PDB file of C-alpha atoms and ligand atoms in Angstrom:
ATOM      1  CA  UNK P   1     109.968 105.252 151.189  1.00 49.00           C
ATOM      2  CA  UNK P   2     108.484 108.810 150.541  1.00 66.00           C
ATOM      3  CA  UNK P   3     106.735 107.631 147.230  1.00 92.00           C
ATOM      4  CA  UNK P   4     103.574 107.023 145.917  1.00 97.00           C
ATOM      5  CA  UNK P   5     102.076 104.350 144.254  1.00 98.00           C
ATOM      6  CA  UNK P   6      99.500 103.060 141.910  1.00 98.00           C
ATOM      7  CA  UNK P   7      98.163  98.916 142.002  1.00 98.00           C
ATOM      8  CA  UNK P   8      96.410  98.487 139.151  1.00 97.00           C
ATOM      9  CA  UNK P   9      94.017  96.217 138.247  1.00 96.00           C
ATOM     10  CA  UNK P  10      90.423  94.722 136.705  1.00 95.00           C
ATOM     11  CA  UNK P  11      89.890  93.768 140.512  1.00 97.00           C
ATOM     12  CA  UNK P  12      86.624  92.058 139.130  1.00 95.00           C
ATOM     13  CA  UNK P  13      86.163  90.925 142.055  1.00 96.00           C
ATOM     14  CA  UNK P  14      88.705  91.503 144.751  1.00 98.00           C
ATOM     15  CA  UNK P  15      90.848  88.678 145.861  1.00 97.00           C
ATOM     16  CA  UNK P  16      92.876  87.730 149.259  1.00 97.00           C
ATOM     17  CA  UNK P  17      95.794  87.338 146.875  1.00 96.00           C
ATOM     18  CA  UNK P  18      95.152  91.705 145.893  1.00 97.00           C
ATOM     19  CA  UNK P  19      94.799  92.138 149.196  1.00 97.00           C
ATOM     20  CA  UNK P  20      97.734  90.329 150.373  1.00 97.00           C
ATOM     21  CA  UNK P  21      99.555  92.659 147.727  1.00 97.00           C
ATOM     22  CA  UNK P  22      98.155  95.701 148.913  1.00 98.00           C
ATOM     23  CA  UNK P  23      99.304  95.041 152.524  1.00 98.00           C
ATOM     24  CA  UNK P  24     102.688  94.563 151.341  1.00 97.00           C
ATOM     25  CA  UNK P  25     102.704  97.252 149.501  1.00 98.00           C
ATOM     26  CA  UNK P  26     101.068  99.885 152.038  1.00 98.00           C
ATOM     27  CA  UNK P  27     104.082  98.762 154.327  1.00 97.00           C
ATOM     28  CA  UNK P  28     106.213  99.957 152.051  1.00 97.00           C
ATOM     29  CA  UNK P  29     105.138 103.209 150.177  1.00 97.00           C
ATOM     30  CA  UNK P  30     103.924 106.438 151.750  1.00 97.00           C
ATOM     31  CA  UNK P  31     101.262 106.109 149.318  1.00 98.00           C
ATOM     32  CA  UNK P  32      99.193 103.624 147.370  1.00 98.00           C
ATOM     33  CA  UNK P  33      96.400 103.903 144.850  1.00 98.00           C
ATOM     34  CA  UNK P  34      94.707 101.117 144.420  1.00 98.00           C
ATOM     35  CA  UNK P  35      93.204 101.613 140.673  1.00 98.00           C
ATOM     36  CA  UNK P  36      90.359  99.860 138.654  1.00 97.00           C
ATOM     37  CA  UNK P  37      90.181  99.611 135.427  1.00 95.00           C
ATOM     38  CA  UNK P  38      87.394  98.025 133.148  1.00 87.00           C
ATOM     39  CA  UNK P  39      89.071  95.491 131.378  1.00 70.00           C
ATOM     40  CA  UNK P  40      86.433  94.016 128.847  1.00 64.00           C
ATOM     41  CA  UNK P  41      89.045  92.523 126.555  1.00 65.00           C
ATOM     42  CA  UNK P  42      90.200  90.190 128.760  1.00 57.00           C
ATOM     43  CA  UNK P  43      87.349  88.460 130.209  1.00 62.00           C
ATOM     44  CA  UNK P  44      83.446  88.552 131.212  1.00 75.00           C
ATOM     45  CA  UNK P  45      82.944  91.197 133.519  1.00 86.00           C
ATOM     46  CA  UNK P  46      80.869  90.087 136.531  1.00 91.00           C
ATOM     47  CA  UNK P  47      80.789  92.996 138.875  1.00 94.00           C
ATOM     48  CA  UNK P  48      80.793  96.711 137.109  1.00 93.00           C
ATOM     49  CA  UNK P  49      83.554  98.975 138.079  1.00 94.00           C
ATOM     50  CA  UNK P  50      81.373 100.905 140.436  1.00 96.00           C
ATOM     51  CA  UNK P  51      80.312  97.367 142.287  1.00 96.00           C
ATOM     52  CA  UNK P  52      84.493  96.895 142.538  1.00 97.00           C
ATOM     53  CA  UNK P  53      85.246 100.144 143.802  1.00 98.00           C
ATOM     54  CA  UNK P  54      82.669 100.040 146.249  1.00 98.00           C
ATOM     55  CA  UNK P  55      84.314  96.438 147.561  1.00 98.00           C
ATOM     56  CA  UNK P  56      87.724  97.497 147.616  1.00 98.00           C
ATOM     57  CA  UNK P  57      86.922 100.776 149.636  1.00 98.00           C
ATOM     58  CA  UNK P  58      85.312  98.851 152.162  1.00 98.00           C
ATOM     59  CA  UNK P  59      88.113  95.736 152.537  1.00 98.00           C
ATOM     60  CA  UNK P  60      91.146  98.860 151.828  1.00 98.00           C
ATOM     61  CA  UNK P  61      89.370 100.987 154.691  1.00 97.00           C
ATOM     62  CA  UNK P  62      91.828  99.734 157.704  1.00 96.00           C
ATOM     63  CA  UNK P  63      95.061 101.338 155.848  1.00 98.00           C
ATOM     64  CA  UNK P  64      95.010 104.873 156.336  1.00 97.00           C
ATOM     65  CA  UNK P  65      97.345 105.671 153.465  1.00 98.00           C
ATOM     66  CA  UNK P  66      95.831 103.273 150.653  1.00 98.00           C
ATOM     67  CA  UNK P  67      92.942 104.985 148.596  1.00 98.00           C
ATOM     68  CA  UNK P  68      90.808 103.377 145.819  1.00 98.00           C
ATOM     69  CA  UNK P  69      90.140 105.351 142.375  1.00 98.00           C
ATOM     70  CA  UNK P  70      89.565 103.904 138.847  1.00 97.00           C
ATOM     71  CA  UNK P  71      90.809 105.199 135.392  1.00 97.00           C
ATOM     72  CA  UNK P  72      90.473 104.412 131.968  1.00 94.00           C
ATOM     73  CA  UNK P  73      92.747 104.890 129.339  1.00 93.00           C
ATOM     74  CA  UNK P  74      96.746 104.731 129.478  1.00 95.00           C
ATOM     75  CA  UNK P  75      97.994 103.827 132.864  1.00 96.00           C
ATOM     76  CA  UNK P  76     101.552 106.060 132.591  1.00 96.00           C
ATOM     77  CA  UNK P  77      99.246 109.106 131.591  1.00 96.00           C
ATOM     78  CA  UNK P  78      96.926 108.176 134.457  1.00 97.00           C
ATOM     79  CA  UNK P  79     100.124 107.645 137.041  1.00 97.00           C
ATOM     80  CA  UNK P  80     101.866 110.729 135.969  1.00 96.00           C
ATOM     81  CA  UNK P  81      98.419 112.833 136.390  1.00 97.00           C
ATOM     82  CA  UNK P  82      98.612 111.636 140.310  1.00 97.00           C
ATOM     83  CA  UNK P  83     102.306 112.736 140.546  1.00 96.00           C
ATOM     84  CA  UNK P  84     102.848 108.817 141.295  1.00 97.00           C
ATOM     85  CA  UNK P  85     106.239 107.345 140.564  1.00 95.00           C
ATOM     86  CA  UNK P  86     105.878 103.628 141.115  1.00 98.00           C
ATOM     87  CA  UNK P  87     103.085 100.625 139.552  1.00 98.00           C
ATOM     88  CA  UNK P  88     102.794  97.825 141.395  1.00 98.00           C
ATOM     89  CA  UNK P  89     102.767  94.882 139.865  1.00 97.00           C
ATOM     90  CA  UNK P  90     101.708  91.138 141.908  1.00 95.00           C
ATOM     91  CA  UNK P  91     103.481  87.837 140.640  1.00 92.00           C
ATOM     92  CA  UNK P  92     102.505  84.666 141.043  1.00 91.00           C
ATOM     93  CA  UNK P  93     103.901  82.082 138.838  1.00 82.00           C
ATOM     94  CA  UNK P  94     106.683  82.067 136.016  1.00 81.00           C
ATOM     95  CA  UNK P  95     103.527  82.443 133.868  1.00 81.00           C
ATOM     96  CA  UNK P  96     102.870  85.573 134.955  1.00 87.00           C
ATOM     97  CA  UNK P  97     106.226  87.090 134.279  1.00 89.00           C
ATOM     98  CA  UNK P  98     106.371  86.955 130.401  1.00 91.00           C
ATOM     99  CA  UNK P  99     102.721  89.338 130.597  1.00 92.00           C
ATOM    100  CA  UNK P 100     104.504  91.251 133.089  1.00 94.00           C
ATOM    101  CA  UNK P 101     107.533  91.835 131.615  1.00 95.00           C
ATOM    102  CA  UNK P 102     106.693  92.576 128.443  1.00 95.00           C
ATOM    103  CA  UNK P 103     104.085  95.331 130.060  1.00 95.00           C
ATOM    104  CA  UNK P 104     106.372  96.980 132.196  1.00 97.00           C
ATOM    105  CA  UNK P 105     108.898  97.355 129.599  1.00 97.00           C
ATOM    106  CA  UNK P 106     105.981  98.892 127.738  1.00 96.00           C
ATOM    107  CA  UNK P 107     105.085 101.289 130.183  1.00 96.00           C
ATOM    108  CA  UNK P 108     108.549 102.829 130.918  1.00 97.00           C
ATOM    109  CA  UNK P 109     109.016 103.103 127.269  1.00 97.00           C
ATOM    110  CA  UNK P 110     105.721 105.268 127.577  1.00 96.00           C
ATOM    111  CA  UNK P 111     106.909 107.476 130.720  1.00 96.00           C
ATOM    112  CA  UNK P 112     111.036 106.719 131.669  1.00 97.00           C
ATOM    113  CA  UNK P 113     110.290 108.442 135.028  1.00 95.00           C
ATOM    114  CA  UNK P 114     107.988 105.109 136.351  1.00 97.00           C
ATOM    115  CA  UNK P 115     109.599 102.283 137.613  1.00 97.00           C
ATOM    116  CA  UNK P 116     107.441  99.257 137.988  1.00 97.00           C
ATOM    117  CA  UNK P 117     107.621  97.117 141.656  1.00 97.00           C
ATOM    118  CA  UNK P 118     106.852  93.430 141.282  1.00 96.00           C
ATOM    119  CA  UNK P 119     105.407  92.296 144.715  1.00 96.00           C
ATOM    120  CA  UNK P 120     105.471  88.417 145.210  1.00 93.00           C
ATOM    121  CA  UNK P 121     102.187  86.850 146.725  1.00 91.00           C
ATOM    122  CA  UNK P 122     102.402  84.571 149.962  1.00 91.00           C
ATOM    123  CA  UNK P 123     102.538  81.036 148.724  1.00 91.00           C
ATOM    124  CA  UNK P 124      99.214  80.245 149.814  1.00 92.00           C
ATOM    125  CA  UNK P 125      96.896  82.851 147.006  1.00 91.00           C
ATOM    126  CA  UNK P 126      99.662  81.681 144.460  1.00 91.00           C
ATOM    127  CA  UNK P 127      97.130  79.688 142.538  1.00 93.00           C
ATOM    128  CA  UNK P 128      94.515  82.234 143.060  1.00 95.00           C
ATOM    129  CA  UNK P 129      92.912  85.000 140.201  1.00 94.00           C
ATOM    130  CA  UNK P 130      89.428  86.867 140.007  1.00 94.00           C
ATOM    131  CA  UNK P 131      88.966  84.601 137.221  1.00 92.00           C
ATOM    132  CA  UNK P 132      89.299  81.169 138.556  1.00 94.00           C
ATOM    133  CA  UNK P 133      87.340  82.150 141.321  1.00 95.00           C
ATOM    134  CA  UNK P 134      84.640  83.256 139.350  1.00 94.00           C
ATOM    135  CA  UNK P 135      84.459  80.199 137.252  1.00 93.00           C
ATOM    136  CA  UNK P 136      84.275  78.079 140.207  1.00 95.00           C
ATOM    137  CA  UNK P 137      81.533  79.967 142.271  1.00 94.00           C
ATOM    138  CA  UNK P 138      79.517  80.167 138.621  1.00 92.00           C
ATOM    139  CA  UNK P 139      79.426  76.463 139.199  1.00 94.00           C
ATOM    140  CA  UNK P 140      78.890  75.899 142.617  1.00 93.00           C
ATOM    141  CA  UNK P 141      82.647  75.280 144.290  1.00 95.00           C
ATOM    142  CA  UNK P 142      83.391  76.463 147.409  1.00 95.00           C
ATOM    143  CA  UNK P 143      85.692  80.070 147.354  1.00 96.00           C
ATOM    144  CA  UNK P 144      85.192  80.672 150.902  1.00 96.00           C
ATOM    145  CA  UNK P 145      88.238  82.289 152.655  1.00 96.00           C
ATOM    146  CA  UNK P 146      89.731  83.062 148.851  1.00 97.00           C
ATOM    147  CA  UNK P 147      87.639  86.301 148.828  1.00 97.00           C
ATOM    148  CA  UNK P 148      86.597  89.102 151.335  1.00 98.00           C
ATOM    149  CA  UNK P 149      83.137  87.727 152.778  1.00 97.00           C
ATOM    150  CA  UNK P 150      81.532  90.551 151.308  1.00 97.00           C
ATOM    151  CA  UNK P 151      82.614  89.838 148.176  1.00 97.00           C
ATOM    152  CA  UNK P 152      81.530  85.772 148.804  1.00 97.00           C
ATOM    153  CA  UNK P 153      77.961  87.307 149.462  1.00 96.00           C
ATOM    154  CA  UNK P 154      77.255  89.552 146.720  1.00 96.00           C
ATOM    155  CA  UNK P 155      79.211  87.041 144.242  1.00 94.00           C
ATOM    156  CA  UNK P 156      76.823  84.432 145.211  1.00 92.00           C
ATOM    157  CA  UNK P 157      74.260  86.454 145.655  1.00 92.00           C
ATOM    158  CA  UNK P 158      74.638  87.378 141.385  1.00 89.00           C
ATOM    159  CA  UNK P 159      75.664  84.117 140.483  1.00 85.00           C
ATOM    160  CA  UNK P 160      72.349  82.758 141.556  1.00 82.00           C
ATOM    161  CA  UNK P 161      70.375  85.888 139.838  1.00 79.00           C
ATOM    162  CA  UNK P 162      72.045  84.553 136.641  1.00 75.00           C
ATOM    163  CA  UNK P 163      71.238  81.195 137.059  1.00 67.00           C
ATOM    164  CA  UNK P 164      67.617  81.856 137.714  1.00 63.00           C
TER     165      UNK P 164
HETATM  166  P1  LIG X 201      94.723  92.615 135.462  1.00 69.76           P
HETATM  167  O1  LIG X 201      93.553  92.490 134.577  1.00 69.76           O
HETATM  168  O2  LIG X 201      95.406  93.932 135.367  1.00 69.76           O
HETATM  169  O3  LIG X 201      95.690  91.461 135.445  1.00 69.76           O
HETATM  170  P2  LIG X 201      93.870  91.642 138.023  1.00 69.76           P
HETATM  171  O4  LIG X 201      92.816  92.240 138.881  1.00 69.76           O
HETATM  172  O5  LIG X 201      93.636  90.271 137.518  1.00 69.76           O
HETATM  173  O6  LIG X 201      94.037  92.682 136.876  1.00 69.76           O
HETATM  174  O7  LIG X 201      95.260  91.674 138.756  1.00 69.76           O
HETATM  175  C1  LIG X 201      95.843  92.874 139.195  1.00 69.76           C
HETATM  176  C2  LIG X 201      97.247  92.604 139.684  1.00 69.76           C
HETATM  177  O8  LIG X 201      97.198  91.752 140.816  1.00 69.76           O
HETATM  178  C3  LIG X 201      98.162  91.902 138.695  1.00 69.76           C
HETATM  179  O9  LIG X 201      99.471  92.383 138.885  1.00 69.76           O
HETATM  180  C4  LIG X 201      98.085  90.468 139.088  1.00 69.76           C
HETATM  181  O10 LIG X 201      99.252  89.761 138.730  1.00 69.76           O
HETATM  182  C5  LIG X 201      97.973  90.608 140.588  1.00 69.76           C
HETATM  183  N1  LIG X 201      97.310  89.463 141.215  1.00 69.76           N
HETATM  184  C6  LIG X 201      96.166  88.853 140.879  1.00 69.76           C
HETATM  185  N2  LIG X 201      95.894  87.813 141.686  1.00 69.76           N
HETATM  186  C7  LIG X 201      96.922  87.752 142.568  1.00 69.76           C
HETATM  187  C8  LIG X 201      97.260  86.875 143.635  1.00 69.76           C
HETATM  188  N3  LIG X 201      96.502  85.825 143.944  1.00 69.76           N
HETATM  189  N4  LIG X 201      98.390  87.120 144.303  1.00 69.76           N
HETATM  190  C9  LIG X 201      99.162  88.161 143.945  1.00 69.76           C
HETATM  191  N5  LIG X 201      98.928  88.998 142.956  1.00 69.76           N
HETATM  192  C10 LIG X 201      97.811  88.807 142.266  1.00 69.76           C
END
């Protein structure tokens, strides 16, 4: 599929369940954007955007046609400014569909010309979110093999500056 698309996300940090998305998703499109966005509404931020970036360029760097940017703002405006034509979208449970929905409908209200792609995870990161993941490492659980090591290392690493 000639197209290009954009996977946005807080991404704070990167999970195995993004990057199980992103695989999918770099099989399918020409293109894909993988896009952070600071999302301080929605939770504590633990790593800043520049800390994300930096993780997902390293863990993205064995697909040759997925790139890693950020924006603020509007996504449509942001998707339309890099001529992209699809948002990807990852879904987990039923749970995630009503937020999902109700955003995508949203969005093409915003720009008709975007269609939104819902990937579905493998079964095995269905449980999993930056969030949960977070909230166990803050208090001392084991998220080994949920996260890129480098992202286990510095997240620990932090953690433990907090803590002290
Ligand atoms: P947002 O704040 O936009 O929800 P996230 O970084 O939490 O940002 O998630 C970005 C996208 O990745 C969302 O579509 C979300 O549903 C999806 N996603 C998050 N975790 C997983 C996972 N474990 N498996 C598949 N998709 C996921």
């Amino acid at each position: 599929m000639g197209a290009l698309a954009i996977y946005p996300g807080s991404f704070d940090p990167v999970t195995n369940g993004h990057l199980d998305i992103i695989e999918r998703a770099a099989g399918i499109f020409s293109k894909v954007i993988v896009a952070v966005a600071p999302n301080p509404l929605k939770r504590s931020e633990l790593f800043s955007v520049e800390e994300r970036i930096s993780f997902l360029n390293e863990v993205c760097s064995k697909w040759t046609n997925v790139e890693v940017d950020s924006f603020t703002g509007l996504l449509v405006e942001y998707a339309i400014g890099k001529g992209a034509n699809i948002i990807i979208r990852g879904l987990r449970f039923v749970s995630d569909f009503e937020f999902e929905f109700q955003m995508a409908l949203m969005n093409r209200r915003q720009a008709p010309s975007i269609e939104t792609v819902f990937l579905m995870t493998g079964a095995e990161h269905s449980y999993l979110s930056s969030s949960l993941v977070k909230e166990v490492a803050a208090l001392g659980g084991n998220v080994e093999g949920l996260v890129p090591d480098i992202v286990l290392k510095s997240m620990l690493k932090k953690l433990q500056k907090k803590g002290s």
